[in-house]
Coordinates of C-alpha atoms and ligand atoms in Angstrom, one line a residue:
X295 CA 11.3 21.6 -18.3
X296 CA 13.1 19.8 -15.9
X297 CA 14.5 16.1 -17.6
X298 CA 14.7 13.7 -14.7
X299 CA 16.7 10.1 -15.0
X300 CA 16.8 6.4 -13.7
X301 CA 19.6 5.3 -11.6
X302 CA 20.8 2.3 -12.8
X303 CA 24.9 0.5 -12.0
X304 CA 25.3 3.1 -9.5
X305 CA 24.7 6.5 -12.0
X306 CA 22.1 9.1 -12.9
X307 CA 21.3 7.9 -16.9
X308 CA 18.7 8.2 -19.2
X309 CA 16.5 5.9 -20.8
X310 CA 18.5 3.6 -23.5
X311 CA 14.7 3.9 -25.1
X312 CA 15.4 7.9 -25.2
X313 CA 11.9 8.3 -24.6
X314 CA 10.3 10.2 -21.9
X315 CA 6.4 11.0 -20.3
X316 CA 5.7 14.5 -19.1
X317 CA 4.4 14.3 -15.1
X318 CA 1.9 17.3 -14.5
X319 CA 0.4 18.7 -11.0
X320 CA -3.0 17.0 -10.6
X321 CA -4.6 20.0 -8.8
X322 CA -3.3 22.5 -11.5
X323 CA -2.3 20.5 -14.8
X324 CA -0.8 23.9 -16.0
X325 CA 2.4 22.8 -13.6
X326 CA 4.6 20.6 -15.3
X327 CA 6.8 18.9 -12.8
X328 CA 9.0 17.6 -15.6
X329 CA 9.7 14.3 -18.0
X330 CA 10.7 11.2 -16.3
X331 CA 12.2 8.4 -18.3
X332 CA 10.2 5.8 -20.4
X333 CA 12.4 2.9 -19.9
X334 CA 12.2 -0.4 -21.9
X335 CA 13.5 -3.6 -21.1
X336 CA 17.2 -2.7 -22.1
X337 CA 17.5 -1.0 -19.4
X338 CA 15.7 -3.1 -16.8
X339 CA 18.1 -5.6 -17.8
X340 CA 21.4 -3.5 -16.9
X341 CA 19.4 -3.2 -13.4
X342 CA 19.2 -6.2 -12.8
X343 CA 23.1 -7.6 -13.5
X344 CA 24.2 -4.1 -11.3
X345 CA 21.6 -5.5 -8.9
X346 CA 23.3 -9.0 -8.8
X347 CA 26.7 -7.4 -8.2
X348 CA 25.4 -5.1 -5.3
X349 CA 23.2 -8.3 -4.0
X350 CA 26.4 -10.5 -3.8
X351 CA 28.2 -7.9 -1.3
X352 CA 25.2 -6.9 0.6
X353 CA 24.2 -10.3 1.7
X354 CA 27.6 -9.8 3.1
X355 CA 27.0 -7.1 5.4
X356 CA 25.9 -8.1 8.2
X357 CA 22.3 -7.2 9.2
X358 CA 23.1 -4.5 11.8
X359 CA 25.2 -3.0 9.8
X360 CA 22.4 -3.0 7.4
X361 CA 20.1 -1.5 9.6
X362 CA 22.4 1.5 10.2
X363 CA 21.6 2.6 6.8
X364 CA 18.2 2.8 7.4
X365 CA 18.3 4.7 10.8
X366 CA 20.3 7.3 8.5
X367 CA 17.5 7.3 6.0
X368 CA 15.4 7.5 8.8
X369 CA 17.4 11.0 9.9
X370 CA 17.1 12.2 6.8
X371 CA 13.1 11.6 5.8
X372 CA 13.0 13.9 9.7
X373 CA 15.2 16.2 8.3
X374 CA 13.2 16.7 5.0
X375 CA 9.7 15.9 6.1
X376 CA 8.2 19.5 4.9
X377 CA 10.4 19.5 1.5
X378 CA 9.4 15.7 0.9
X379 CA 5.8 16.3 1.5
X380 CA 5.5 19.2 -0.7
X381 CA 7.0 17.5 -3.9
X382 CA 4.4 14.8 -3.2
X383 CA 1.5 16.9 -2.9
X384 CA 2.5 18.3 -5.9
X385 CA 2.4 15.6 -7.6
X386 CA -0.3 13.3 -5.8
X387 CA -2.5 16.0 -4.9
X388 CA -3.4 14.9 -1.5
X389 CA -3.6 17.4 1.4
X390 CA -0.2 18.1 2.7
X391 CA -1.5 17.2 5.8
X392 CA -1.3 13.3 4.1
X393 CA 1.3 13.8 2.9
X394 CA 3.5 14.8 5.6
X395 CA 1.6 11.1 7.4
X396 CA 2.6 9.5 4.4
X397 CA 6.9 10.8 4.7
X398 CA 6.0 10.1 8.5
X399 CA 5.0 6.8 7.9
X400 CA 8.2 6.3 5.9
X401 CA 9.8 7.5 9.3
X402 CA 8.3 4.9 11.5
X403 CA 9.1 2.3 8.8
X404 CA 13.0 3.3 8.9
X405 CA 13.4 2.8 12.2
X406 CA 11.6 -0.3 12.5
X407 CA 13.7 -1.5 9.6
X408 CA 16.7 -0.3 11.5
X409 CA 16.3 -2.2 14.7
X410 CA 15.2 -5.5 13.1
X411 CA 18.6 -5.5 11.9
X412 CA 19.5 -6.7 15.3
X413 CA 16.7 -9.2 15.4
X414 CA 15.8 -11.0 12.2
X415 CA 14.9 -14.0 14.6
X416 CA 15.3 -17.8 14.1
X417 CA 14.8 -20.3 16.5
X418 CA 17.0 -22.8 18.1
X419 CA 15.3 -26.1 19.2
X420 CA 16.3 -29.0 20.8
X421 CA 17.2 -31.9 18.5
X422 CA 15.5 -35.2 19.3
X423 CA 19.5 -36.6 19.0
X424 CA 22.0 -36.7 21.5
X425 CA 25.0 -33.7 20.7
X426 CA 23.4 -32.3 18.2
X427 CA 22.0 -28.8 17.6
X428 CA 19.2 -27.6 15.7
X429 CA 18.1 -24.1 14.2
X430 CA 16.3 -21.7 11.6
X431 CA 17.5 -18.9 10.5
X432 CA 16.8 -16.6 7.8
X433 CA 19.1 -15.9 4.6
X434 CA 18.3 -12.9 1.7
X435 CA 17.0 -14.0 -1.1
X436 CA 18.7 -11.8 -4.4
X437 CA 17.0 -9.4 -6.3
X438 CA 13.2 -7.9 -5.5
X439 CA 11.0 -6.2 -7.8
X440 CA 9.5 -3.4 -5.9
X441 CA 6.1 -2.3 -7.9
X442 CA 4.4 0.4 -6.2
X443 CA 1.1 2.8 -7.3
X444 CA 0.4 6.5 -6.8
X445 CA -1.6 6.8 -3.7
X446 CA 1.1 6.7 -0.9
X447 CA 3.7 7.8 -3.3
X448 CA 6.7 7.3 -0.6
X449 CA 5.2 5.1 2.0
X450 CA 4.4 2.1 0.4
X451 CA 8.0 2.2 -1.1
X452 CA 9.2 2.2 2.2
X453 CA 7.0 -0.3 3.0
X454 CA 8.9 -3.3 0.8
X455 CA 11.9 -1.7 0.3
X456 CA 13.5 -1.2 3.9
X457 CA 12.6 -4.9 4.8
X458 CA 13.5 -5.8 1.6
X459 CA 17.0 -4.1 2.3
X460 CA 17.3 -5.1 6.0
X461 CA 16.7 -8.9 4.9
X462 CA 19.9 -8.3 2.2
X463 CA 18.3 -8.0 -1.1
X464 CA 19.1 -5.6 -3.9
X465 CA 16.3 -3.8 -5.1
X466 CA 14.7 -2.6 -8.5
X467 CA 12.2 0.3 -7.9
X468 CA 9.6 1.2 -10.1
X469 CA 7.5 3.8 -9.0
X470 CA 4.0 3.9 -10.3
X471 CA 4.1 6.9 -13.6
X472 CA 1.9 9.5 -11.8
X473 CA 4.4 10.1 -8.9
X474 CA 7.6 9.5 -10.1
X475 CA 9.1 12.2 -8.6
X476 CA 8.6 10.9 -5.2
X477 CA 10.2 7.9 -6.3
X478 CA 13.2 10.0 -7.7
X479 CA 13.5 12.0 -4.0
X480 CA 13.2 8.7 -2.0
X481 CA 16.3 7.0 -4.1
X482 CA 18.4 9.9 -3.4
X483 CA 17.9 10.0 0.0
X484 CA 18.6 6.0 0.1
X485 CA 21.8 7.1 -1.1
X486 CA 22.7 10.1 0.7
X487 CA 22.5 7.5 3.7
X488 CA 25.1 5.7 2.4
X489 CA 23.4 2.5 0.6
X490 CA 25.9 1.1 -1.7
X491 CA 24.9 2.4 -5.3
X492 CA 24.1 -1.1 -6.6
X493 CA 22.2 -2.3 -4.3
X494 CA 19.1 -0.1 -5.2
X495 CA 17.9 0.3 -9.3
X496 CA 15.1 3.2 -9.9
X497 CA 13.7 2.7 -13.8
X498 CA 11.2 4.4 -14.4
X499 CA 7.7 3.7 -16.8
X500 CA 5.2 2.5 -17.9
X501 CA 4.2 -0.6 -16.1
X502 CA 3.4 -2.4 -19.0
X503 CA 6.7 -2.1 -20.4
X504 CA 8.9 -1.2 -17.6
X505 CA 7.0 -3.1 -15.1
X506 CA 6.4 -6.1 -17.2
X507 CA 9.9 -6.5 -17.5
X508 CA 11.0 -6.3 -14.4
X509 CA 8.3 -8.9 -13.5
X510 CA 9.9 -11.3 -16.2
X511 CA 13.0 -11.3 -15.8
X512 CA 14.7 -14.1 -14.8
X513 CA 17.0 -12.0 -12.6
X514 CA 14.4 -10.7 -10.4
X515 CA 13.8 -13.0 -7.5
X516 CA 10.6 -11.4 -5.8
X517 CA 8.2 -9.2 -6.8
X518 CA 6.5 -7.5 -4.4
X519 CA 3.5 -5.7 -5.9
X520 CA 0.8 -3.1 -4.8
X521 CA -1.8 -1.8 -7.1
X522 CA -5.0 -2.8 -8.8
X523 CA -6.8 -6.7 -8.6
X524 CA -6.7 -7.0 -12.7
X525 CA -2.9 -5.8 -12.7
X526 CA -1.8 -7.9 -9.9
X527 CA -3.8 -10.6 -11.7
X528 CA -1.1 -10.3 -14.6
X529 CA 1.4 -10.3 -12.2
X530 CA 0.4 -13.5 -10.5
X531 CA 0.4 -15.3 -13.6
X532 CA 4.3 -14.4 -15.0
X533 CA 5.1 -14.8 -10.9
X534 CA 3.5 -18.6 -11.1
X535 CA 5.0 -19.5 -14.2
X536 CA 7.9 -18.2 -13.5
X537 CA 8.1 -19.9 -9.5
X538 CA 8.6 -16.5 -8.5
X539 CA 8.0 -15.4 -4.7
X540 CA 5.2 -13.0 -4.5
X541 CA 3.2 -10.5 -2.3
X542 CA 0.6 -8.7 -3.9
X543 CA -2.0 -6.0 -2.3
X544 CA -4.9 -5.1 -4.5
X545 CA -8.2 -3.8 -4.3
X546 CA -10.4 -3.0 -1.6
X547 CA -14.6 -2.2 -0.9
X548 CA -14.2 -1.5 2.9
X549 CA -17.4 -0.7 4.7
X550 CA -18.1 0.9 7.8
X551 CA -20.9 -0.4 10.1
X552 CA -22.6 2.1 12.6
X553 CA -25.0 0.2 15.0
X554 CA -27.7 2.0 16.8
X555 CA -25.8 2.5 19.9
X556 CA -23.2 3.9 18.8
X557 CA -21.8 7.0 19.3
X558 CA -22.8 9.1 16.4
X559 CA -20.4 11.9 16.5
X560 CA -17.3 9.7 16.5
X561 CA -18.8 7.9 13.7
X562 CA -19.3 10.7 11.6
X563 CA -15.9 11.8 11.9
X564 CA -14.6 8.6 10.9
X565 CA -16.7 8.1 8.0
X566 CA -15.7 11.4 6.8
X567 CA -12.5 10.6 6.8
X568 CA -12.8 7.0 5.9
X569 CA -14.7 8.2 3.0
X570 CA -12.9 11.3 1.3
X571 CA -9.3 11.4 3.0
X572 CA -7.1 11.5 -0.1
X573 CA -10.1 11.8 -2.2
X574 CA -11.4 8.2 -1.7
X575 CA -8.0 6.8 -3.1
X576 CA -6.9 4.5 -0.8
X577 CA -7.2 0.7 -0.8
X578 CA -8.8 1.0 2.7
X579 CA -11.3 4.0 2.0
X580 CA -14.5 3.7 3.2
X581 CA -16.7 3.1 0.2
X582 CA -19.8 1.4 2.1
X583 CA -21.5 3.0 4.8
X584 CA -23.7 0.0 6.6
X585 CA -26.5 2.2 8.4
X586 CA -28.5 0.3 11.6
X587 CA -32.2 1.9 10.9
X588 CA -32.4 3.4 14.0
X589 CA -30.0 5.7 13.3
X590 CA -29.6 5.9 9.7
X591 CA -31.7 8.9 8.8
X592 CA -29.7 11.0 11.1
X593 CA -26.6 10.4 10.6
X594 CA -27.2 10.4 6.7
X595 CA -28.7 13.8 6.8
X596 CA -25.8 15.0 9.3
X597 CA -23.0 12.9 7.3
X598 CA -24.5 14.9 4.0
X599 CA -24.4 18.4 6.0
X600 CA -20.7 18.2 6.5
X601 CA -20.0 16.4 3.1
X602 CA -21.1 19.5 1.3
X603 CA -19.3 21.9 3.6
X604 CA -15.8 19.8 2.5
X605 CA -13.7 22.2 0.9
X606 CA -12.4 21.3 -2.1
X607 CA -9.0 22.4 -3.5
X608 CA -5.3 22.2 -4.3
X609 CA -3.8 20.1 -1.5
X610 CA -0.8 22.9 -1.4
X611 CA -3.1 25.2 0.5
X612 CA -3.6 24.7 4.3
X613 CA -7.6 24.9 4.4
X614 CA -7.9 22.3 1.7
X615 CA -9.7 18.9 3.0
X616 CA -10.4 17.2 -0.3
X617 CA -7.6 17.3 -3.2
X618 CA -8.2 16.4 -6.8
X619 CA -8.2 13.0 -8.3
X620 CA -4.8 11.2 -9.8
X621 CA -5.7 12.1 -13.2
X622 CA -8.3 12.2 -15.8
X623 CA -8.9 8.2 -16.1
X624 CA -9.3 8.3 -12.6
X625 CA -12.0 11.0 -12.6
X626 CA -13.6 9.5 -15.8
X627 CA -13.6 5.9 -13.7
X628 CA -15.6 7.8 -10.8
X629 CA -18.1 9.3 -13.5
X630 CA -19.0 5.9 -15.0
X631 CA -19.9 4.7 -11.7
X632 CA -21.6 7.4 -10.6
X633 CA -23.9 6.9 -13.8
X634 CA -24.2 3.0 -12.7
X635 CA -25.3 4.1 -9.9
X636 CA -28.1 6.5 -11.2
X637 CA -29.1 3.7 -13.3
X638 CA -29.7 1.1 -10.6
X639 CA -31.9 3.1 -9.1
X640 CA -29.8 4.1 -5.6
X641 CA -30.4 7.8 -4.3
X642 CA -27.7 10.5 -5.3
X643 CA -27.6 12.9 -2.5
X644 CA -24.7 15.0 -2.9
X645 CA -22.0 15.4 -5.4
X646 CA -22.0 13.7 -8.4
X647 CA -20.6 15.6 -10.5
X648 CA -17.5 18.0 -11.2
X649 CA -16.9 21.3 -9.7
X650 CA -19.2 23.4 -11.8
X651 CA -18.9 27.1 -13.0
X652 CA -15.1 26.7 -14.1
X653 CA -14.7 26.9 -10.5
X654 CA -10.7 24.1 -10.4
X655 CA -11.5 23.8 -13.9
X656 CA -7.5 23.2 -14.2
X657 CA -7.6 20.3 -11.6
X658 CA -8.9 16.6 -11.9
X659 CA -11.7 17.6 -9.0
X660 CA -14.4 15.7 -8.4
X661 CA -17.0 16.6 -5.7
X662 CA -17.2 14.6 -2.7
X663 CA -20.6 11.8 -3.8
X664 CA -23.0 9.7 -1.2
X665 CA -26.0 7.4 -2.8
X666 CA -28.2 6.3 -0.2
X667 CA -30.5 3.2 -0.5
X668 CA -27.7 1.4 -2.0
X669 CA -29.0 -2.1 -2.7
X670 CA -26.7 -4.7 -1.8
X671 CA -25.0 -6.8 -4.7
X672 CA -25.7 -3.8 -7.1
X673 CA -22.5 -3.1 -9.1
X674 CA -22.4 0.4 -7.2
X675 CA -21.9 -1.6 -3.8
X676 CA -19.9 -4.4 -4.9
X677 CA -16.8 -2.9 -7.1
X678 CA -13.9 -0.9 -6.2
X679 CA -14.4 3.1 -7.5
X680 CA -11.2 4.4 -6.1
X681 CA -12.6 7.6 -5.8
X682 CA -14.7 10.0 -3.5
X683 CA -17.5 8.3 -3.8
X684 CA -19.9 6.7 -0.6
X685 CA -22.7 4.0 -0.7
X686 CA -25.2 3.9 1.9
X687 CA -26.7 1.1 3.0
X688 CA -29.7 0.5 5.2
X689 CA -30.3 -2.7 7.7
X690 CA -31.8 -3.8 10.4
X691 CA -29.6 -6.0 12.5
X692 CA -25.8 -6.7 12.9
X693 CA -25.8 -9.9 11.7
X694 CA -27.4 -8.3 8.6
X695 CA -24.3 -5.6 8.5
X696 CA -22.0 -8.3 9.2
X697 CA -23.3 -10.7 6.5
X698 CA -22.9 -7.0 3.9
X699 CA -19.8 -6.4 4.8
X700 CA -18.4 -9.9 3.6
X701 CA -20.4 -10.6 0.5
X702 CA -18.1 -9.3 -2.1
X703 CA -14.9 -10.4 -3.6
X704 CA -12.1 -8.2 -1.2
X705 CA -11.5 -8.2 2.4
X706 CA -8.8 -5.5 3.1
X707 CA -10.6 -3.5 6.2
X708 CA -14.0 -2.7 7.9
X709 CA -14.7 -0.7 10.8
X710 CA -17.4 -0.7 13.2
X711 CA -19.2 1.8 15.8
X712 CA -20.8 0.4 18.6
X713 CA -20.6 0.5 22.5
X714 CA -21.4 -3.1 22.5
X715 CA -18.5 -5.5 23.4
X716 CA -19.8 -8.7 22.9
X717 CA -21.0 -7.3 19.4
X718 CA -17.6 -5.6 18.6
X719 CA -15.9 -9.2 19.5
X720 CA -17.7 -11.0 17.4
X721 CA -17.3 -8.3 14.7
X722 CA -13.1 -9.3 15.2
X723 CA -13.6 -12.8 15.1
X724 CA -16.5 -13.0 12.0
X725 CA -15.8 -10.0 9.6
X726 CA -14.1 -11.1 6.2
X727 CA -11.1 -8.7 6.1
X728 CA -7.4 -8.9 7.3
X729 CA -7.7 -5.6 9.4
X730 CA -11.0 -4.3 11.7
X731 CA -11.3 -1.5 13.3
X732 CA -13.9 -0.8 16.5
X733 CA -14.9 2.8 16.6
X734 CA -12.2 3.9 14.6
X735 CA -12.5 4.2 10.1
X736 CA -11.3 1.5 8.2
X737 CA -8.2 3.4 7.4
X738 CA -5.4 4.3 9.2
X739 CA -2.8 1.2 9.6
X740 CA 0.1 1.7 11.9
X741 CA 3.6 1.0 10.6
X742 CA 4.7 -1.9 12.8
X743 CA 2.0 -4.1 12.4
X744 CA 0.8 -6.4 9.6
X745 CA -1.3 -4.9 6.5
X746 CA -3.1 -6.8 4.5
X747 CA -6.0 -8.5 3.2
X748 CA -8.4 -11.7 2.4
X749 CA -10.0 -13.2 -0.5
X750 CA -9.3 -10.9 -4.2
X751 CA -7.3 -8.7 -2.3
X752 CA -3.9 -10.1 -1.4
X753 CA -2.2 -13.6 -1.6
X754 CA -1.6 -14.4 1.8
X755 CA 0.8 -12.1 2.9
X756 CA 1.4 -9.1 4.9
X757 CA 3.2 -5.7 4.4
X758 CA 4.5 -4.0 7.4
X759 CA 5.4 -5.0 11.1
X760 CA 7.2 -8.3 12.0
X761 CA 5.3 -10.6 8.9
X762 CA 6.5 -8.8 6.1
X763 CA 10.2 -10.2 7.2
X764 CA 9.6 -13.7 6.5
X765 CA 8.2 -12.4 3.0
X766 CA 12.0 -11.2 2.1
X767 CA 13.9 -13.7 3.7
X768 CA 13.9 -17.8 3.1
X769 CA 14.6 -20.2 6.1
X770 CA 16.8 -21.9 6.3
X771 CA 17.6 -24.9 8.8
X772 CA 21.1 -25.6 9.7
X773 CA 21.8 -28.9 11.7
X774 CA 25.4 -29.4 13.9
X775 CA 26.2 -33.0 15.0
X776 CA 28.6 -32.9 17.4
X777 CA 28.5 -36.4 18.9
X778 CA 31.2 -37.6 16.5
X779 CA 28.9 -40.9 15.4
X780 CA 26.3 -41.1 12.7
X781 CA 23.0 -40.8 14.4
X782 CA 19.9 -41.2 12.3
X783 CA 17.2 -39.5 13.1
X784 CA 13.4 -40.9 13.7
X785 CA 15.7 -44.3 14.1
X786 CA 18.1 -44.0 16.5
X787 CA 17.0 -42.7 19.4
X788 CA 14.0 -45.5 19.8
X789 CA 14.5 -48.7 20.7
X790 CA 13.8 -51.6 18.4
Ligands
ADP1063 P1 -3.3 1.9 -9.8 O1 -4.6 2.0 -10.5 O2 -3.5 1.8 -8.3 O3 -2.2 2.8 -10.2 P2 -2.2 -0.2 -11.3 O4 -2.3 -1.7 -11.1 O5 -2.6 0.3 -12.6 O6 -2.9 0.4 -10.1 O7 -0.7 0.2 -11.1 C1 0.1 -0.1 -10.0 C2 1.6 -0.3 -10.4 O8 1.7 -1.4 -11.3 C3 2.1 0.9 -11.2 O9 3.5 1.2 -10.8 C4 2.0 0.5 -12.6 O10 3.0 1.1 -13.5 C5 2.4 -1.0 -12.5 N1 1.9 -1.8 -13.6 C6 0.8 -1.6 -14.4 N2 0.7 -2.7 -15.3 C7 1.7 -3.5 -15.1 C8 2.1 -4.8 -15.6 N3 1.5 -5.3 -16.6 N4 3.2 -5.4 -15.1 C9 3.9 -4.8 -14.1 N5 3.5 -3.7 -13.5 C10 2.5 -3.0 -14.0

């Protein structure tokens, strides 16, 4: 079996803990991909002093030059799209469809990166004094905690680390445990691009060891997290205490809204989609489906037509549409809710259970579930599953769907079919969530502009396009008198 390593201080080494966790193929747990290190905090903290040292001469590269790296990195992800997305699929178990979007997205995120090298804006504004000049700009910050989980295995990496970089911080990766090797691939092509070694840490772990302690330290200046609410509640605690600068994107329970003039076939597609692309596992999946009555029995009984006819599999094979789950927790997680659901009394339709008859018996499958007549503010409707699993809910006017859609605790994305404008504008202005989509699914966020969301799921800021900048950069103001007296400002320049 293959023994992989962190890279910590600029070399391939093992764990100082010596201790090591096996990472197995989802879709066939037969394939071991090999052991990746258990690190402890020994040797987060030898990350983080190399990280200082690499910090302290990459603030000093100027930000273009920065940038170049990136566009490299950029090349390369191009160059190794196919190889890149295979490893992940692997080890993720999404189609490789996803997971050559995902390495894409990774793309589109480089070259962004690489051009905002040559902007990184700050303003200059005129001073209310006489000879004087008056500007923001933006300076690095030191050391960011990167924290990342399975279900974009090399995206959302890219995601916080190529700002991260561009901006002039050193970086400590720590991918999440089920897709480390990913995280191990991505690191060496940061490299091959020629990103001084120090400036970028991988440890891997488990995050409440190795993650904790990167969160801790007193080193790390920013942690930028992605995973689930009650982990990135943790998180948010050490980051207060600690006056630590923090983005975190958690959970989701995204719901798609189909009105009854809308067209039916595009909103069956994008609820498929919505629902069990990468096998429900995405903070935006679609895990409500808000039904106008006029159309809800048919699109329900077409929706459940084509949701049995999914084909389930390993995500290595070209006709597979729906992979496995991330592991056995996950699947277990899905079957609890499933019985909630039972139990409150909602309609289970399809699925619902595993595959039966030994059929993937060596995979973490789990067939593709709806429950219609869904009662709104049962547990079924109102918690994230993380999983292929739909809830479908009847009403009778928008206002009704609109009023749904923002009674529970997250607000990452919602969709919405109609042909309507004035309805799809207000639908923009009044739904709860930092991203909506009009007669499109709730996922499928484009690289270069903000991602994010309200209430339980984020704290206020935003991954990807221009925001996520000002996350890993502080302003700073910078003031030049050059009238060659002492002017005070708010006093002199108004008369007594
Ligand atoms: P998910 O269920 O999406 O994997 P988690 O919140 O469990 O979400 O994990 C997301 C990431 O957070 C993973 O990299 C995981 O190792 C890490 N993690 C888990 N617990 C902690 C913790 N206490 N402190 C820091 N990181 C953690």
């Amino acid at each position: 079996m293959k023994t992989f390593k962190n890279f910590i201080a600029g070399k391939w080494v093992a764990p100082a803990t010596g201790q090591y966790f096996e990472n197995r193929n989802p879709a066939d747990t037969t394939d071991v991909i090999g052991r990746f290190p258990l690190s402890g905090p020994e040797d987060v903290d030898r990350a983080v002093a190399s990280a200082q040292d690499g910090f302290e001469r990459w603030k000093r590269t100027p930000a273009p030059a920065r940038g170049d790296v990136l566009r490299r990195v950029g090349d390369l992800l191009t160059e190794r799209k196919e190889e890149i997305a295979d490893l992940m699929t692997r080890e993720m178990g999404k189609p490789l469809a996803e997971t050559r979007g995902d390495v894409q997205e990774g793309i589109d995120t480089a070259y962004y990166a690489a051009v905002e090298g040559r902007r990184l804006f700050g303003h200059t504004v005129p001073s209310e004094l006489r000879a004087k000049w008056a500007m923001s700009y933006r300076r690095p910050i030191g050391v960011a905690g990167l924290i990342t989980p399975f279900n974009f295995p090399l995206a959302i990496p890219t995601w916080k680390a190529f700002p991260a970089l561009v901006c002039g911080n050193a970086v400590i990766f720590k991918p999440a445990e089920d897709v480390p090797h990913t995280g191990t691939a991505f690191v060496e092509i940061l490299l091959e691009a020629g990103l001084p070694p120090d400036v970028i840490q991988l440890v891997h772990g488990a995050g409440e060891v190795a993650g904790k302690a990167i969160v801790e330290h007193p080193g790390v200046a920013l942690i930028s997290f992605t995973g689930s609410t009650e982990t990135g509640r943790i998180v948010g605690e050490t980051c207060g205490r600690m006056h630590k600068r923090l983005s975190l994107e958690m959970g989701g329970k995204n719901a798609q809204i189909v009105l009854d003039d809308a067209n039916l076939d595009l909103a069956l597609e994008g609820v498929l989609w919505g629902a069990f692309g990468t096998t429900g596992q995405r903070c935006t999946a679609t895990s409500r489906l808000i039904l106008q009555s006029g159309i809800h029995d048919e699109l329900l009984s077409r929706l459940l037509d084509r949701t049995r006819e999914l084909k389930l599999g390993d995500g290595r094979k070209e006709a597979t549409e729906v992979g496995p789950l991330i592991n056995e927790a996950a699947r277990e997680k899905v079957e609890r809710y499933v019985e909630i659901g039972v139990a409150e009394g909602a309609d289970l339709l399809c699925g619902g259970r595993r595959p039966e008859n030994g059929k993937l018996a060596d995979g973490y499958y789990y067939e593709p579930t709806i429950f219609a007549r869904v009662e709104a503010g049962s547990r079924l409707e109102q918690e994230e599953i993380f999983g292929p699993v739909l809830s479908v809910i009847r009403v009778e006017t928008p206002d009704e769907a609109f009023r749904i859609n923002n009674d529970v605790k997250y607000g990452l994305s919602s969709s919405l079919y109609t042909r309507d404008v004035e309805v799809a504008f207000r639908a923009l202005s009044d739904l709860d969530n930092g991203i909506t989509y009009i007669n499109a699914p709730t996922i499928g966020a484009e690289a270069h502009l903000p991602f994010g969301g309200v209430k339980a799921t984020g704290n206020g800021h935003r991954e990807g396009g221009w925001e996520v900048y000002e996350f890993f950069s502080e302003t700073k103001v910078g003031y030049v008198d050059f009238s060659g007296r002492l002017q005070r400002a708010q006093i002199d320049n108004y008369p007594t």
